[in-house]
Coordinates of C-alpha atoms in Angstrom, one line a residue:
X1 CA -61.8 -21.5 47.3
X2 CA -60.7 -18.4 49.1
X3 CA -58.1 -17.8 46.3
X4 CA -61.0 -16.4 44.2
X5 CA -60.9 -13.2 46.2
X6 CA -57.2 -12.6 45.3
X7 CA -57.4 -13.1 41.6
X8 CA -57.5 -9.8 39.7
X9 CA -59.0 -11.1 36.4
X10 CA -62.6 -12.1 35.7
X11 CA -63.5 -15.6 34.6
X12 CA -64.9 -15.8 31.1
X13 CA -68.0 -17.7 32.2
X14 CA -71.5 -16.9 31.2
X15 CA -74.2 -17.5 33.7
X16 CA -75.7 -20.3 31.7
X17 CA -72.4 -22.1 31.5
X18 CA -71.8 -21.9 35.2
X19 CA -75.3 -23.1 35.9
X20 CA -74.9 -26.1 33.6
X21 CA -71.6 -27.0 35.4
X22 CA -73.4 -26.8 38.8
X23 CA -76.2 -29.0 37.4
X24 CA -73.7 -31.5 36.0
X25 CA -71.9 -31.7 39.4
X26 CA -75.3 -32.3 41.1
X27 CA -75.9 -35.1 38.5
X28 CA -72.6 -36.7 39.3
X29 CA -73.4 -36.6 42.9
X30 CA -76.8 -38.3 42.3
X31 CA -75.2 -40.9 40.0
X32 CA -72.5 -41.8 42.5
X33 CA -75.0 -42.2 45.3
X34 CA -77.4 -44.3 43.1
X35 CA -74.6 -46.5 42.1
X36 CA -73.8 -47.7 45.6
X37 CA -76.7 -50.1 45.9
X38 CA -76.0 -52.0 42.6
X39 CA -72.3 -52.1 43.6
X40 CA -73.2 -53.8 46.9
X41 CA -75.9 -56.2 45.5
X42 CA -74.7 -57.1 42.0
X43 CA -70.9 -57.2 42.5
X44 CA -69.5 -60.7 43.0
X45 CA -66.2 -59.4 44.5
X46 CA -65.2 -59.7 48.1
X47 CA -66.7 -57.6 50.8
X48 CA -63.5 -55.6 51.1
X49 CA -63.5 -54.7 47.4
X50 CA -67.2 -53.7 47.6
X51 CA -66.5 -51.6 50.7
X52 CA -63.6 -49.8 48.9
X53 CA -66.0 -49.2 45.9
X54 CA -68.6 -47.7 48.3
X55 CA -66.1 -45.4 49.9
X56 CA -64.8 -44.3 46.5
X57 CA -68.3 -43.5 45.2
X58 CA -69.1 -41.6 48.4
X59 CA -65.9 -39.6 48.2
X60 CA -66.7 -38.8 44.5
X61 CA -70.1 -37.7 45.4
X62 CA -69.0 -35.7 48.4
X63 CA -66.4 -33.7 46.4
X64 CA -68.8 -33.1 43.5
X65 CA -71.3 -31.7 45.9
X66 CA -68.8 -29.6 47.6
X67 CA -67.6 -28.3 44.3
X68 CA -71.2 -27.4 43.2
X69 CA -71.8 -25.7 46.5
X70 CA -68.5 -23.6 46.1
X71 CA -69.6 -22.7 42.5
X72 CA -73.0 -21.6 43.8
X73 CA -71.4 -19.5 46.6
X74 CA -68.9 -17.7 44.2
X75 CA -71.4 -17.5 41.3
X76 CA -71.3 -13.7 41.3
X77 CA -67.6 -13.4 41.2
X78 CA -67.2 -16.1 38.4
X79 CA -69.7 -14.6 36.0
X80 CA -68.7 -12.5 33.0
X81 CA -69.7 -8.9 33.6
X82 CA -70.9 -8.2 30.0
X83 CA -73.9 -10.1 28.7
X84 CA -72.8 -10.2 25.0
X85 CA -72.0 -13.6 23.6

């Protein structure tokens, strides 16, 4: 996300919108991690298919968490400067 420094325009995001996106990405991470156990126990597919599912859920959770962290880090540069709606 180093390209945010080189952009000359400001993003039209209010602070509340950015915070809700961060919370949504955190919820996606939690849901992906919680879904791992039912996938392992309740899925009747082969062990290979279950392992692939676990890896996919872990990757989704990882990238959602990384995205949330990047949004938190660049929160000030992504906010709209004026507070009017």
